[in-house]
mmCIF file of C-alpha atoms in Angstrom:
data_model
loop_
_atom_site.group_PDB
_atom_site.id
_atom_site.type_symbol
_atom_site.label_atom_id
_atom_site.label_comp_id
_atom_site.label_asym_id
_atom_site.label_seq_id
_atom_site.Cartn_x
_atom_site.Cartn_y
_atom_site.Cartn_z
ATOM 1 C CA UNK Y 711 -43.068 -60.250 4.465
ATOM 2 C CA UNK Y 712 -41.682 -57.873 1.834
ATOM 3 C CA UNK Y 713 -39.816 -59.016 -1.247
ATOM 4 C CA UNK Y 714 -36.668 -57.435 0.222
ATOM 5 C CA UNK Y 715 -36.956 -59.509 3.407
ATOM 6 C CA UNK Y 716 -37.694 -62.681 1.464
ATOM 7 C CA UNK Y 717 -34.797 -62.486 -1.007
ATOM 8 C CA UNK Y 718 -32.145 -60.127 0.218
ATOM 9 C CA UNK Y 719 -32.212 -59.473 3.927
ATOM 10 C CA UNK Y 720 -28.429 -59.895 3.981
ATOM 11 C CA UNK Y 721 -26.690 -57.230 6.081
ATOM 12 C CA UNK Y 722 -23.296 -58.612 5.028
ATOM 13 C CA UNK Y 723 -23.886 -57.294 1.476
ATOM 14 C CA UNK Y 724 -24.287 -53.774 2.832
ATOM 15 C CA UNK Y 725 -21.021 -54.011 4.744
ATOM 16 C CA UNK Y 726 -19.136 -55.335 1.705
ATOM 17 C CA UNK Y 727 -20.525 -52.588 -0.543
ATOM 18 C CA UNK Y 728 -19.609 -49.852 1.941
ATOM 19 C CA UNK Y 729 -16.072 -51.207 2.180
ATOM 20 C CA UNK Y 730 -15.783 -51.321 -1.619
ATOM 21 C CA UNK Y 731 -17.146 -47.805 -1.998
ATOM 22 C CA UNK Y 732 -14.859 -46.206 0.577
ATOM 23 C CA UNK Y 733 -11.304 -47.471 0.009
ATOM 24 C CA UNK Y 734 -9.641 -44.246 1.173
ATOM 25 C CA UNK Y 735 -12.046 -43.030 3.810
ATOM 26 C CA UNK Y 736 -14.022 -44.493 6.676
ATOM 27 C CA UNK Y 737 -16.631 -41.728 6.352
ATOM 28 C CA UNK Y 738 -19.748 -42.772 4.462
ATOM 29 C CA UNK Y 739 -22.172 -40.263 3.003
ATOM 30 C CA UNK Y 740 -25.486 -42.057 3.014
ATOM 31 C CA UNK Y 741 -28.193 -40.009 1.320
ATOM 32 C CA UNK Y 742 -32.000 -39.937 1.596
ATOM 33 C CA UNK Y 743 -32.914 -40.234 -2.101
ATOM 34 C CA UNK Y 744 -31.654 -42.473 -4.894
ATOM 35 C CA UNK Y 745 -31.737 -40.688 -8.257
ATOM 36 C CA UNK Y 746 -32.255 -43.135 -11.105
ATOM 37 C CA UNK Y 747 -32.778 -42.899 -14.811
ATOM 38 C CA UNK Y 748 -35.122 -45.209 -16.629
ATOM 39 C CA UNK Y 749 -35.856 -45.828 -20.265
ATOM 40 C CA UNK Y 750 -38.885 -47.418 -21.877
ATOM 41 C CA UNK Y 751 -37.305 -49.154 -24.884
ATOM 42 C CA UNK Y 752 -40.625 -49.337 -26.763
ATOM 43 C CA UNK Y 753 -41.418 -45.612 -26.651
ATOM 44 C CA UNK Y 754 -37.807 -44.422 -26.185
ATOM 45 C CA UNK Y 755 -39.006 -42.269 -23.289
ATOM 46 C CA UNK Y 756 -36.329 -41.459 -20.717
ATOM 47 C CA UNK Y 757 -37.441 -40.621 -17.177
ATOM 48 C CA UNK Y 758 -35.671 -39.330 -14.082
ATOM 49 C CA UNK Y 759 -36.833 -41.331 -11.074
ATOM 50 C CA UNK Y 760 -36.297 -40.140 -7.497
ATOM 51 C CA UNK Y 761 -36.771 -42.903 -4.929
ATOM 52 C CA UNK Y 762 -36.736 -41.938 -1.240
ATOM 53 C CA UNK Y 763 -34.948 -44.535 0.891
ATOM 54 C CA UNK Y 764 -37.402 -47.096 2.237
ATOM 55 C CA UNK Y 765 -40.159 -46.128 -0.206
ATOM 56 C CA UNK Y 766 -41.387 -47.734 -3.412
ATOM 57 C CA UNK Y 767 -42.094 -45.952 -6.689
ATOM 58 C CA UNK Y 768 -43.455 -47.326 -9.933
ATOM 59 C CA UNK Y 769 -42.023 -47.046 -13.417
ATOM 60 C CA UNK Y 770 -44.400 -48.739 -15.812
ATOM 61 C CA UNK Y 771 -45.099 -52.148 -14.258
ATOM 62 C CA UNK Y 772 -41.845 -52.004 -12.254
ATOM 63 C CA UNK Y 773 -41.884 -51.381 -8.512
ATOM 64 C CA UNK Y 774 -38.553 -49.901 -7.402
ATOM 65 C CA UNK Y 775 -37.570 -49.774 -3.732
ATOM 66 C CA UNK Y 776 -34.361 -48.083 -2.594
ATOM 67 C CA UNK Y 777 -32.890 -49.568 0.582
ATOM 68 C CA UNK Y 778 -29.712 -47.467 0.752
ATOM 69 C CA UNK Y 779 -27.877 -44.848 -1.287
ATOM 70 C CA UNK Y 780 -24.219 -43.932 -0.832
ATOM 71 C CA UNK Y 781 -22.231 -41.094 -2.359
ATOM 72 C CA UNK Y 782 -18.512 -40.571 -1.939
ATOM 73 C CA UNK Y 783 -17.321 -37.227 -0.573
ATOM 74 C CA UNK Y 784 -16.284 -34.586 -3.159
ATOM 75 C CA UNK Y 785 -12.574 -34.952 -2.389
ATOM 76 C CA UNK Y 786 -12.618 -38.621 -3.488
ATOM 77 C CA UNK Y 787 -13.197 -40.255 -6.865
ATOM 78 C CA UNK Y 788 -16.865 -39.670 -7.785
ATOM 79 C CA UNK Y 789 -19.134 -42.649 -7.145
ATOM 80 C CA UNK Y 790 -22.762 -43.148 -6.226
ATOM 81 C CA UNK Y 791 -24.313 -46.504 -5.471
ATOM 82 C CA UNK Y 792 -27.768 -47.613 -4.419
ATOM 83 C CA UNK Y 793 -29.136 -50.867 -3.067
ATOM 84 C CA UNK Y 794 -32.304 -51.446 -5.087
ATOM 85 C CA UNK Y 795 -35.037 -54.038 -5.149
ATOM 86 C CA UNK Y 796 -36.966 -54.094 -8.431
ATOM 87 C CA UNK Y 797 -40.006 -56.262 -9.012
ATOM 88 C CA UNK Y 798 -42.545 -56.422 -11.817
ATOM 89 C CA UNK Y 799 -46.242 -56.275 -10.962
ATOM 90 C CA UNK Y 800 -48.596 -57.763 -13.550
ATOM 91 C CA UNK Y 801 -52.374 -57.607 -13.204
ATOM 92 C CA UNK Y 802 -53.829 -60.242 -10.859
ATOM 93 C CA UNK Y 803 -50.427 -61.838 -10.217
ATOM 94 C CA UNK Y 804 -47.858 -61.824 -7.457
ATOM 95 C CA UNK Y 805 -44.880 -59.467 -8.008
ATOM 96 C CA UNK Y 806 -41.875 -61.092 -9.682
ATOM 97 C CA UNK Y 807 -38.451 -60.131 -8.345
ATOM 98 C CA UNK Y 808 -36.263 -58.907 -11.224
ATOM 99 C CA UNK Y 809 -33.288 -57.373 -9.421
ATOM 100 C CA UNK Y 810 -31.922 -57.075 -5.924
ATOM 101 C CA UNK Y 811 -28.516 -55.604 -5.187
ATOM 102 C CA UNK Y 812 -26.167 -52.671 -5.513
ATOM 103 C CA UNK Y 813 -26.111 -50.578 -8.685
ATOM 104 C CA UNK Y 814 -23.133 -48.301 -9.287
ATOM 105 C CA UNK Y 815 -23.360 -45.029 -11.229
ATOM 106 C CA UNK Y 816 -19.843 -45.323 -12.652
ATOM 107 C CA UNK Y 817 -20.357 -48.930 -13.838
ATOM 108 C CA UNK Y 818 -23.990 -49.491 -14.807
ATOM 109 C CA UNK Y 819 -23.197 -52.772 -16.602
ATOM 110 C CA UNK Y 820 -21.516 -54.245 -13.501
ATOM 111 C CA UNK Y 821 -24.844 -54.913 -11.812
ATOM 112 C CA UNK Y 822 -27.746 -54.182 -14.139
ATOM 113 C CA UNK Y 823 -31.470 -54.746 -14.334
ATOM 114 C CA UNK Y 824 -32.185 -57.158 -17.164
ATOM 115 C CA UNK Y 825 -35.620 -56.542 -18.665
ATOM 116 C CA UNK Y 826 -36.914 -56.718 -22.234
ATOM 117 C CA UNK Y 827 -38.721 -53.356 -22.138
ATOM 118 C CA UNK Y 828 -37.189 -51.264 -19.327
ATOM 119 C CA UNK Y 829 -33.699 -50.203 -18.302
ATOM 120 C CA UNK Y 830 -33.045 -48.581 -14.916
ATOM 121 C CA UNK Y 831 -29.702 -47.339 -13.599
ATOM 122 C CA UNK Y 832 -28.334 -45.131 -10.810
ATOM 123 C CA UNK Y 833 -27.162 -41.639 -11.664
ATOM 124 C CA UNK Y 834 -26.802 -40.002 -8.224
ATOM 125 C CA UNK Y 835 -27.718 -39.931 -4.552
ATOM 126 C CA UNK Y 836 -28.985 -36.784 -2.856
ATOM 127 C CA UNK Y 837 -30.396 -35.476 0.376
ATOM 128 C CA UNK Y 838 -34.158 -35.019 0.411
ATOM 129 C CA UNK Y 839 -35.386 -31.456 -0.062
ATOM 130 C CA UNK Y 840 -38.506 -31.886 2.097
ATOM 131 C CA UNK Y 841 -39.447 -34.185 4.954
ATOM 132 C CA UNK Y 842 -42.342 -35.929 3.183
ATOM 133 C CA UNK Y 843 -41.672 -35.367 -0.505
ATOM 134 C CA UNK Y 844 -43.390 -37.422 -3.176
ATOM 135 C CA UNK Y 845 -41.124 -38.996 -5.739
ATOM 136 C CA UNK Y 846 -41.257 -37.946 -9.363
ATOM 137 C CA UNK Y 847 -41.217 -40.742 -11.885
ATOM 138 C CA UNK Y 848 -41.907 -38.785 -15.034
ATOM 139 C CA UNK Y 849 -44.878 -41.050 -15.833
#
């Protein structure tokens, strides 16, 4: 059982987020890649993180899985949102769930990852450029 299934297998949350993201249009633009930005507060290193939907990437000890990424059409108010599951993997221990939910590019403080060393937030959603691309974490 994945951490996502254990803590947040709630399809109702997806429906609510889609309704909130598309007040003027029924068309949803779901994308293949969540584009995130992360900062290591100790080293002040900022990294661009591309997470393909359904895959997990690492950023330091964090394991980030993108479950969905939505971007409004260009004719509407700009907004990107991603459903992320973030856990921390320490040596010889089970992963600890740190965050599970929707993050919004226009309001990063609305639903944020709270961690002493790392910050991660959504900046965009995009279509994948290749069928089996590897994500770049900047590490």
